C-alpha positions in Angstrom: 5.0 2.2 -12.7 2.3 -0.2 -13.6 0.1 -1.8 -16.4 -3.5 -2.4 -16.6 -4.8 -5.1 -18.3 -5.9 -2.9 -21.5 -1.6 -2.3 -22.1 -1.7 1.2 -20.7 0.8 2.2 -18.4 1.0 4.1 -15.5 3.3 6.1 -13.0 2.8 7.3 -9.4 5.7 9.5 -8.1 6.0 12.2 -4.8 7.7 15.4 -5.5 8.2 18.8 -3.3 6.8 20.7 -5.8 3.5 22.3 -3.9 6.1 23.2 -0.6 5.6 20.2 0.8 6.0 16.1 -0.8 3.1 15.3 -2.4 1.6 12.4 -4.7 1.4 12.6 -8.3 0.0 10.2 -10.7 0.4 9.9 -14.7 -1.0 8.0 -17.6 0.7 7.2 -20.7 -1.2 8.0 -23.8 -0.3 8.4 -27.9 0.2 12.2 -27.1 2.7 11.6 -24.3 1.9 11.6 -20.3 -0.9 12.8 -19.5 -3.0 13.5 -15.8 -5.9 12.3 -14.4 -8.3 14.5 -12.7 -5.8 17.2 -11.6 -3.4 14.5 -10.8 0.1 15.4 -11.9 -0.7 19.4 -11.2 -1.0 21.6 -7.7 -1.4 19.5 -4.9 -1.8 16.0 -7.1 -3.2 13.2 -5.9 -2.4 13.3 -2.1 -3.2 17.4 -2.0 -2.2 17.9 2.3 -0.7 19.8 4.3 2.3 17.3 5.5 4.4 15.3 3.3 3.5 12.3 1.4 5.7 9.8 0.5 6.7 6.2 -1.2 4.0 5.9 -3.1 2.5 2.0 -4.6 -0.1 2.2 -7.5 -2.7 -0.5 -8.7 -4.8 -0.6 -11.8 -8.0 -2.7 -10.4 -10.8 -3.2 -12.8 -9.1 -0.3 -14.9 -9.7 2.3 -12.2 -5.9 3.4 -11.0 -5.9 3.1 -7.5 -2.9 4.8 -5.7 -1.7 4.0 -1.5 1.3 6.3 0.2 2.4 6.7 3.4 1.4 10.4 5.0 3.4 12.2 7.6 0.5 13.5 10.5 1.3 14.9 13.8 1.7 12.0 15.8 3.3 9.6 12.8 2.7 8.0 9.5 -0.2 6.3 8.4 -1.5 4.5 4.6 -3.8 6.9 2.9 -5.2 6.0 -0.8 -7.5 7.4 -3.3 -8.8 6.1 -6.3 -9.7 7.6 -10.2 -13.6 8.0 -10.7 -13.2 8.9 -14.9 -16.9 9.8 -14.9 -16.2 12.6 -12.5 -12.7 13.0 -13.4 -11.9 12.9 -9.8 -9.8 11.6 -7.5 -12.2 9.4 -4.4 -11.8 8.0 -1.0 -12.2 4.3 -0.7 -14.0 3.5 2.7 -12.1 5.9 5.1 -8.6 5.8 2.9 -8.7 9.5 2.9 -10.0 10.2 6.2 -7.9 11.1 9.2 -6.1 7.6 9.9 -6.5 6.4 6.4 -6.5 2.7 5.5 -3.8 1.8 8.4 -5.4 3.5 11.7 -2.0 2.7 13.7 0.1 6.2 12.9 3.0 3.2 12.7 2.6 2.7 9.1 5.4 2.8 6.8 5.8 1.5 3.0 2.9 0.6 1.4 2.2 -2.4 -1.0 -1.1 -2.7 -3.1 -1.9 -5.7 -5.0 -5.2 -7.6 -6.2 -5.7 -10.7 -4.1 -9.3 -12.4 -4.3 -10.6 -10.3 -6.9 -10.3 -7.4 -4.1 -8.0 -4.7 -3.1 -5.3 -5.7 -0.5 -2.8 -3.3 0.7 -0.1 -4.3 2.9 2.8 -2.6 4.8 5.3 -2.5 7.9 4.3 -1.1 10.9 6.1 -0.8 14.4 2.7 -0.3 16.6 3.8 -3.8 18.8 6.9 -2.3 19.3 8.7 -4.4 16.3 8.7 -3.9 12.6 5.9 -6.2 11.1 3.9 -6.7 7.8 0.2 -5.8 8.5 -2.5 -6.5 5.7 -6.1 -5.2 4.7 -8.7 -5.9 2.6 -11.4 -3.6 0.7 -14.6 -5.0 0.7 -16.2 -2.4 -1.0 -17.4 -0.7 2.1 -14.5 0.0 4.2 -10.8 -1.8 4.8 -11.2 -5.0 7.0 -8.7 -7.3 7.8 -7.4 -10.1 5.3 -7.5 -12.4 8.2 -8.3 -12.3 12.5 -5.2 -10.1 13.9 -3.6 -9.2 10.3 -3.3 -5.4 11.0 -3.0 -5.7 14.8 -0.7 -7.5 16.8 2.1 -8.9 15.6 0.3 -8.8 12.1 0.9 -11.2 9.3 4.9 -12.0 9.9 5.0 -12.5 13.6 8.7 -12.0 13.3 11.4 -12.2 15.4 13.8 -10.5 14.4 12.2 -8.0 12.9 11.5 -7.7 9.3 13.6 -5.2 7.5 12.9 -5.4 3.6 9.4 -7.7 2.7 7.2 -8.3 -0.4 4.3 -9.6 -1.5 2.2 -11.8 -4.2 -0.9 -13.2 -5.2 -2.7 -15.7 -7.5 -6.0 -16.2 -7.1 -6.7 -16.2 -3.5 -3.3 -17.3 -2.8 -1.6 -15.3 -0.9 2.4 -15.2 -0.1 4.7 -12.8 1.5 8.7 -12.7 1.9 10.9 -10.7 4.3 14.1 -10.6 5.4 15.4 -9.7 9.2 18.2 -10.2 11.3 20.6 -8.5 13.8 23.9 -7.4 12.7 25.9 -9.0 9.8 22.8 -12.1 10.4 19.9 -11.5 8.2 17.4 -14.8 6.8 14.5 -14.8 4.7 11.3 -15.5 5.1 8.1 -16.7 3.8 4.0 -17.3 4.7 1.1 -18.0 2.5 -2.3 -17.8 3.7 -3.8 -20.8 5.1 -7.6 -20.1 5.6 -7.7 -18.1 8.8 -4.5 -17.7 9.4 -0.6 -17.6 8.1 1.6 -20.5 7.8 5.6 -20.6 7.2 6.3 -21.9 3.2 8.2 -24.9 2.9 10.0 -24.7 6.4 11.0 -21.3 5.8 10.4 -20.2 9.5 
């Protein structure tokens, strides 16, 4: 569930009912819930042929914005779509619907989307180096770019070891900060970075 900045609240949910998990988005109104474009009916937001799951919604600029992770044939990638109300439709952002979606790395997993910078930023884990890390991008009204050199690539934004297990992730402004937690075993720390122009620097000794 989330609020946009009129008050109005809205939920993003995945359910089975089309035959296969996919995403469904509602708006609260005096009536009761109510969709958006088609978006709480059929095939919802998400509308494929493979399941679509743990979904993360944003109200930017009052236009509901919506990221999940999609199950494809060779893994899991970050789609998202976004409400046009003078079409009543539900639209691609950059390539966010395409085959590969915002992510591009079929290692995608658990999605976060936040306003950072007066622009989109979507964040999540993803295993492509081989370890679990927090990758980040940007919308700059074209396509999805990263945040910063090597933040979706790589060993991302966290460059953990251990791995990171649970994270999350604010902003203010342009300043950026995300948390995680990893460890082996019974051993498990947390973690911070903020952004530091370029790059991504460890909070207060916290690495």
């Amino acid at each position: 569930v989330t609020v946009g900045a009129d008050g109005v609240r809205y939920a993003a949910w995945a359910d089975s009912r089309n035959g296969n998990y996919e995403i469904y988005v509602a708006r609260e109104s005096a009536a009761g819930w109510e969709m958006l474009g088609g978006s709480a009916a059929g095939g919802g937001v998400s509308d494929s042929q493979t399941d679509s799951r743990q979904p993360a919604l944003l109200v930017f600029d009052g236009r509901p914005t919506v990221v999940w992770t999609e199950v494809n044939g060779n893994g899991t990638d970050i789609m998202g779509a976004q409400y046009g109300a003078g079409t009543d439709t539900w639209v691609t952002l950059g390539n966010s619907l395409l085959p590969g979606g915002i992510s591009l790395t079929t290692r995608a997993d658990r999605a976060q989307i936040i306003e950072a910078d007066d622009r989109m930023l979507v964040t999540w884990i993803d295993t492509s180096s081989g370890t679990s890390q927090v990758y980040a991008k940007v919308f700059d009204g074209v396509a999805w770019v990263e945040i910063t050199p090597g933040s979706a690539s790589g060993l991302g934004i966290t460059q953990a070891r251990p791995p990171v297990s649970e994270y999350d992730v604010a902003a203010e402004g342009g300043n950026i900060a995300v948390t995680w937690s990893g460890g082996f075993g019974d051993e498990v720390e947390v973690f911070a970075r903020v952004r530091a122009g370029a790059g991504w620097v460890g909070l207060a000794g916290s690495e």
